[in-house]
CSV table of C-alpha atoms in Angstrom, one decimal:
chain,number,residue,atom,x,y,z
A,1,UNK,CA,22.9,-15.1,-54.9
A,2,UNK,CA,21.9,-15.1,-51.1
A,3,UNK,CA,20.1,-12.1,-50.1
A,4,UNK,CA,21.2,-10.2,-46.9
A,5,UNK,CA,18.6,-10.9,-44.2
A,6,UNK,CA,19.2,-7.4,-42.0
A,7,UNK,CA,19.9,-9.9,-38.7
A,8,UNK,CA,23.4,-10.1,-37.9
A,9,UNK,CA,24.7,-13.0,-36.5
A,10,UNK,CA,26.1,-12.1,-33.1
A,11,UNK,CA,28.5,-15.0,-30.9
A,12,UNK,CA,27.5,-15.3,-27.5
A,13,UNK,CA,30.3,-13.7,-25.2
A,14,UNK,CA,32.7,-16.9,-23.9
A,15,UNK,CA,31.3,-18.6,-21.3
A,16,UNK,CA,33.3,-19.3,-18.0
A,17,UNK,CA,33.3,-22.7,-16.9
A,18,UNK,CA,33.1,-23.9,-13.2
A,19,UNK,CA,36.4,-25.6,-12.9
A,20,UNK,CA,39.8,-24.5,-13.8
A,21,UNK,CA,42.3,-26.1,-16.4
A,22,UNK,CA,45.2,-28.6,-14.9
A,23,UNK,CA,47.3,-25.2,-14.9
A,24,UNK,CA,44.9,-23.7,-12.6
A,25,UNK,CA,43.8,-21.1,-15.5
A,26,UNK,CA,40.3,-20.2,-16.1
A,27,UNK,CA,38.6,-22.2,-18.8
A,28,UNK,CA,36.0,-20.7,-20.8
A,29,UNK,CA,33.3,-22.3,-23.6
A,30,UNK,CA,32.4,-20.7,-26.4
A,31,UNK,CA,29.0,-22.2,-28.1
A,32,UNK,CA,25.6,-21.2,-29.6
A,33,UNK,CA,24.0,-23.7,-27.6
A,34,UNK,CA,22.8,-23.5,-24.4
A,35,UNK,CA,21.6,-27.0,-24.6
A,36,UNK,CA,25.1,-28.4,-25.5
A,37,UNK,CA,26.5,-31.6,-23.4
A,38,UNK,CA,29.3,-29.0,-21.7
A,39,UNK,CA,27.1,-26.3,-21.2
A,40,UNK,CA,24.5,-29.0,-19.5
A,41,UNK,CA,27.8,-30.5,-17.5
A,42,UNK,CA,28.2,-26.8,-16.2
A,43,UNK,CA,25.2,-26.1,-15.4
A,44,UNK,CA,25.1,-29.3,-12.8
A,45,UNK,CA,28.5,-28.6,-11.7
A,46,UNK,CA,27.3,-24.8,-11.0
A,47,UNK,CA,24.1,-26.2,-9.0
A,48,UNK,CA,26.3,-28.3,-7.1
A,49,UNK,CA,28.7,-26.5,-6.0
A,50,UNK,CA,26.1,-23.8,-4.8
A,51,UNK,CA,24.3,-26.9,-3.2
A,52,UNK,CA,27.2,-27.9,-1.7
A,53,UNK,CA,28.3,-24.2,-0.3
A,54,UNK,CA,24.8,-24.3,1.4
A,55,UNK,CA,25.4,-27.8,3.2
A,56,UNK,CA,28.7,-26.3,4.0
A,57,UNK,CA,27.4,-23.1,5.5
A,58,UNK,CA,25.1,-25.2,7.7
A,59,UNK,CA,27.8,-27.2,9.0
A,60,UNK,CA,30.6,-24.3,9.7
A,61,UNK,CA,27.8,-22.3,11.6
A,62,UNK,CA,27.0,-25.3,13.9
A,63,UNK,CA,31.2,-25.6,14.7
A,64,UNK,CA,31.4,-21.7,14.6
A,65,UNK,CA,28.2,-21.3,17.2
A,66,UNK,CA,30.2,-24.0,19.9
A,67,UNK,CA,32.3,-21.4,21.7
A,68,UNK,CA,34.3,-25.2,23.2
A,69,UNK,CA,34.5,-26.3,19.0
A,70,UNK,CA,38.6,-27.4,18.9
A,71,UNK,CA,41.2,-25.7,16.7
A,72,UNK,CA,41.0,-28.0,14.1
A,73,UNK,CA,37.3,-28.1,13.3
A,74,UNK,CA,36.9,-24.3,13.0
A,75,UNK,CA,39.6,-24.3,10.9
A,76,UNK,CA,38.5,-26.8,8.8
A,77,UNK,CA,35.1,-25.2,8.6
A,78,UNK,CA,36.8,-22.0,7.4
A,79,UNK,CA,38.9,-23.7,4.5
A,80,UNK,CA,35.9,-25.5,3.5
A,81,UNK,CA,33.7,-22.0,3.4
A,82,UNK,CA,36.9,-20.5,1.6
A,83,UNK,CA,36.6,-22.8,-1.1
A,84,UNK,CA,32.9,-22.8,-1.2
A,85,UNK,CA,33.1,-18.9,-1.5
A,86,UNK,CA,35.6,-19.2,-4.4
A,87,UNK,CA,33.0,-21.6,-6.2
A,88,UNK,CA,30.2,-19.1,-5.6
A,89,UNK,CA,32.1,-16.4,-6.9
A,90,UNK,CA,33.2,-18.3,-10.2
A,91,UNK,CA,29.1,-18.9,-10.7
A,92,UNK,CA,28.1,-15.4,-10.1
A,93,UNK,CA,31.0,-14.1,-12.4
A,94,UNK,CA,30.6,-16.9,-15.1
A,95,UNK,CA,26.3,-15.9,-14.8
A,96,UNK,CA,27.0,-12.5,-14.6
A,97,UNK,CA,29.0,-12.0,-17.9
A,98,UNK,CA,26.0,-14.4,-19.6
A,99,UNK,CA,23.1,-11.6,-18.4
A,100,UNK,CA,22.5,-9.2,-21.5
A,101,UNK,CA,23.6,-5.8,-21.7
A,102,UNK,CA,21.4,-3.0,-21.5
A,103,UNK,CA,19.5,-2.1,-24.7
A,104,UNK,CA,21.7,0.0,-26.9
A,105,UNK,CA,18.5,1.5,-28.7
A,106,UNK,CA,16.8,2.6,-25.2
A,107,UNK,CA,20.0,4.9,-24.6
C-alpha cells in the first residue's frame, strides 16, 4: 500500500497560447512541463511577436513624425500597431494568468 506523501499534486492553470484556433477561438495548453516542444514553440512565438511589435513601433513613429507621410502609410502603420497591440496583449494575459497567486498562508 502506497503511503500518502502530504504534497498534493496541483495542475498548472491552462496556459494561453499566442495564436488562435482556425475558428478564431483562443487556444490554450495544458502541461506540467514548461520545457515541452509547445510550450518552447510559444515561448518563441511570444518573443517574436513582442520583437516584432518593437520593429513596428519604430517604423509607425518614423511615418507618424512626417506631418507630409500620405494616407496610406499612416494607415498602414496604424493597422500594423493594431495587430501588434493585440499580440502584446495576448502575451501579457497568457503571462499574467502563469504568475502565482499570492500565498494563501501569508493571508
Amino acid at each position: 500500500m502506497e503511503r500518502p506523501t502530504g504534497r498534493t499534486h496541483v495542475t498548472p492553470p491552462p496556459r494561453l497560447l499566442p495564436w488562435p484556433s482556425p475558428e478564431g477561438n483562443p487556444c490554450y495548453l495544458v502541461t506540467d512541463d514548461d520545457g515541452s516542444y509547445l510550450s518552447r514553440l510559444a515561448d518563441d512565438l511570444e518573443a517574436l511577436q513582442l520583437a516584432t511589435g518593437i520593429d513596428v513601433l519604430g517604423h509607425a513613429r518614423e511615418v507618424l513624425e512626417d506631418p507630409a507621410s500620405p494616407y496610406r502609410e499612416v494607415r498602414f502603420a496604424g493597422l500594423r500597431l493594431a495587430e501588434c497591440l493585440s499580440d502584446a496583449l495576448r502575451v501579457a494575459e497568457s503571462r499574467g494568468m502563469r504568475l502565482p497567486g499570492p500565498d494563501t498562508e501569508d493571508a
